[in-house]
Amino acid sequence: MAAKYVYFFGNGQAEGKADMKNLLGGKGANLAEMTSIGLPVPPGFTISTEVCTYYYANNETYPASLTAEVEAHLKQVEAIMGRTFGDARNPLLVSVRSGARASMPGMMDTILNLGLNDTTVQGIIAQSGDERFAYDAYRRFVQMYSDVVMGMDKHTLEQLLDQKKAEKGVHLDTDLTAADWQDLVGQFKARIKADLGKEFPEDPKEQLWGAIGAVFGSWMNQRAITYRKLNNIPADWGTAVNVQAMVFGNMGNDCATGVAFTRDPSTGENYFYGEYLVNAQGEDVVAGIRTPQPINLHQKKPGDLPAMEEVLPECYKQLADIRSILEKHYKDMQDIEFTIEKGKLFMLQTRNGKRTAHAAIKVAVDMVKEGLIDEKTAVLRVLPSQLDQLLHPSLDPKAEKKIIAKGLPASPGAAGGTVVFTADEAEELAKNGKKVILVRIETSPEDIHGMHASQGILTARGGMTSHAAVVARGMGKCCVAGCGDIKVNYAEQSFTACGGVVVKKGDTITLDGSTGQVMLGEVPTVPPQMTGDFGTLMGWVDRFRTLKVRTNADTPHDSKVAREFGAEGIGLCRTEHMFFEAERIAAVREMILAADVEGREKALAKILPMQKGDFIGIFREMKGLPVTIRLLDPPLHEFLPQEDKDIDELSRTMGVPAATLKHKVEFLHEFNPMLGHRGCRLGITFPEIYDMQVRAIMEAACELVKNEGFSIVPEIMIPLIATVKELAVLKANAVRVCDEVIAKYGVQVEYLIGTMIELPRAALTADEIAVEAEFFSYGTNDLTQTTFGLSRDDAGTFLPSYVDAGILPEDPFVSLDQNGVGQLLKMGCERGRSTRPNIKLGICGEHGGDPESVIFCHKIGLDYVSCSPFRVPIARLAAAHAALGGGTDQTK
Ligand code: PEP
Ligand code: MG
């Protein structure tokens, strides 16, 4: 039997199901599902993603059996509709749309009204009794098809349309007559022939195959590639193609088209939320060309146009019933598209709705309360990466605000930055480290790179489901959309806001995506609050996860923030950061410049009380939770000035000849400092430095135990170990100092001495190292650097091209390279445990806060991950996902 490539849906029957997304794409699978559960869906068929894969693997050709399969399925659609594709009297028109496994809004191509030509348009006139509608549909089709399939510059045809309106002295498309549209169709075709040197195809079959090819081709267009990259969607998934009987929302005032969410996608509140347009066709709502109307009275605000509930009450009631059927069926918030043709409602799409992090949490917690889902499902519903949005600051309520406009609160959070008007400028300035706000009349998929580079997005037109709003929410960027208060003037690179305030390119504004306010200048922000539904969900998260989450913190303040975010200890306290504070750096430099051990010890004695003070602060803040303190790691030259003028200044303040300083700087110079005299190598050559640090740690602990009744088990961590001998020497020194301090204070304090595993040799010999080490913490920043032979300080100049070219799936310094570096982690765990079964294992590289990496850490059996304070909740949630067997895959 030949392989099956095409799946039918219509009249209550479907060959596909919701769980066939991989094969049918999200749209196709859900059209099939909606058909099967009895919802009104126009009949059609889905050409599977396997055809897309075949198409790219076989020089852009189709499997031999596809033509016959498509023809047969088209016949089924004709039978249900009682119309024939290409028929002169009663023609069937179809839409051709893409539909990938994961939703990629607006990224690929769509063609509507396909099947129209000079003959079939007469049949549409007969069917609809409306000549104007028929020719309007025809010209839309010619515009869309010539742009998407033939590569015609769409602005050329738009200009012809504008000329026509000017000739007729009208402003709106709706003022043009049937004859005008008919004339324009002729003009469009002539222009297409003149510009492209080929005729617009009259044959509906040729049109159909042209459209199918264009949809498959659009999988590889630049904006789809960019979107996939930003959303980690693999290129080999491919798209499906959906061919479906057309229904028309633009046949008069008893017609409409709209999009809706079964709950509010911004706040998560449980009411039906949507927008519609009377007498409009499909894309008009999402394209942001006309400002849509609210679907119900709940949403309607003073000044809004009438709600669908008022204008088309019967259809609204039917839609509201479908809303609850869908939620009960899918047990998740849905994002739907519908069309009403002459008072009859049709469903064109349903999918799990994209939502803000805030809404994701509220919907998940509410659905547990409503009995729709259980707590585990609720936890899996919130993506760890999404939490980032909630962990960002909001506007300081006490700050002064000069509000210059208000639009729709399309995506929450607050951000300030420099105003730019094009996506390219946004990208350019962001590359130079500037924070930018992208201001557009409306955004389109071509702007996606600029939106990604911006802190926030402001648009003058479009609703809550406009491109800007949907994409910004997905990216977790703040967005104020549909801000009719502003008039954007691209030519002058400025916009005018309320009260005639003119904001030019380069000026600073602040957006509040939670209220829709636009403010002049940069408004200060405050950290987020983690209570309410967030607290409820995180309570469930902590019940399910087994992996502990610690934080990387070097100050009492960071420790406090991290604990409030739920950190269960410190996994990495980098002591070098403490050396840079104003009154200490002098003593540190004195220590580096000292000619001998005595000189160094004298300088170190000045640093000791300050370090001890730091540790007391941190231990106090962590209230007995484990704290891992790493001994000095960076090469010493980092503490000395490098520029002549700074050396001269230091020479004056220290009273040391500039020549001596220069000599020392030259002496410390290394060609590869990251592979040079750093980490435990400093401890081997200058043992007095580590001795001082160990003393400071233990004196801090003993004092708190003795005077304040604390129970503390300090974890002393030695960096950059390559061989067990290094660790044996340094551990012996540390034990000696610890025992001296304990004896001096006369208290019982336990301590652990362990190491970072951040060199491949350490992972390979982890069984030997575990003889000495009581814990391992994977320093995956250095381990990635040394495994790849990729400098973490220099890779930024060329690594992005590796990712762009698909040589690396992601930046390995951001998400752990599980196949390579990850294997060293796994091996290190196994070998370490073979020597010391109860050895404590953790990770403290940046990967400790990356959801995919956290899941990997759970799988290989680490005890904890450690990450920056603001990522602690993300890591907690990722750890729960790992324990519940979930991934972070967006399509789940
Ligand atoms: C590491 O290498 O992963 C690490 C945590 O140490 P640092 O980034 O300080 O080198
Ligand atoms: Mg390191």
Short mmCIF file of N, CA, C and O in Angstrom, two decimals, residues 8-13 35 41 43 80:
data_model
loop_
_atom_site.label_atom_id
_atom_site.label_comp_id
_atom_site.label_asym_id
_atom_site.label_seq_id
_atom_site.Cartn_x
_atom_site.Cartn_y
_atom_site.Cartn_z
N PHE A 8 -8.27 13.61 5.73
CA PHE A 8 -9.52 14.34 5.51
C PHE A 8 -10.20 14.74 6.83
O PHE A 8 -10.10 14.06 7.82
N PHE A 9 -10.94 15.86 6.78
CA PHE A 9 -11.87 16.19 7.89
C PHE A 9 -13.10 16.88 7.30
O PHE A 9 -13.00 17.66 6.37
N GLY A 10 -14.27 16.55 7.81
CA GLY A 10 -15.50 17.19 7.34
C GLY A 10 -16.72 16.39 7.71
O GLY A 10 -16.65 15.17 7.85
N ASN A 11 -17.83 17.12 7.93
CA ASN A 11 -19.10 16.45 8.21
C ASN A 11 -19.05 15.54 9.43
O ASN A 11 -19.57 14.43 9.41
N GLY A 12 -18.38 15.96 10.48
CA GLY A 12 -18.34 15.17 11.70
C GLY A 12 -17.36 14.01 11.71
O GLY A 12 -17.25 13.28 12.70
N GLN A 13 -16.66 13.81 10.61
CA GLN A 13 -15.70 12.69 10.53
C GLN A 13 -14.31 13.25 10.24
O GLN A 13 -14.20 14.19 9.46
N THR A 35 -13.68 18.74 14.29
CA THR A 35 -14.68 18.12 13.41
C THR A 35 -15.28 16.89 14.11
O THR A 35 -16.50 16.72 14.16
N VAL A 41 -17.00 22.92 11.42
CA VAL A 41 -15.71 23.21 10.77
C VAL A 41 -15.91 23.02 9.26
O VAL A 41 -16.41 21.96 8.85
N PRO A 43 -15.25 21.70 5.68
CA PRO A 43 -14.49 20.50 5.35
C PRO A 43 -13.17 20.83 4.64
O PRO A 43 -13.04 21.89 4.03
N ILE A 80 -19.24 17.26 0.00
CA ILE A 80 -19.88 17.82 1.20
C ILE A 80 -20.43 19.22 0.90
O ILE A 80 -21.52 19.57 1.31
#
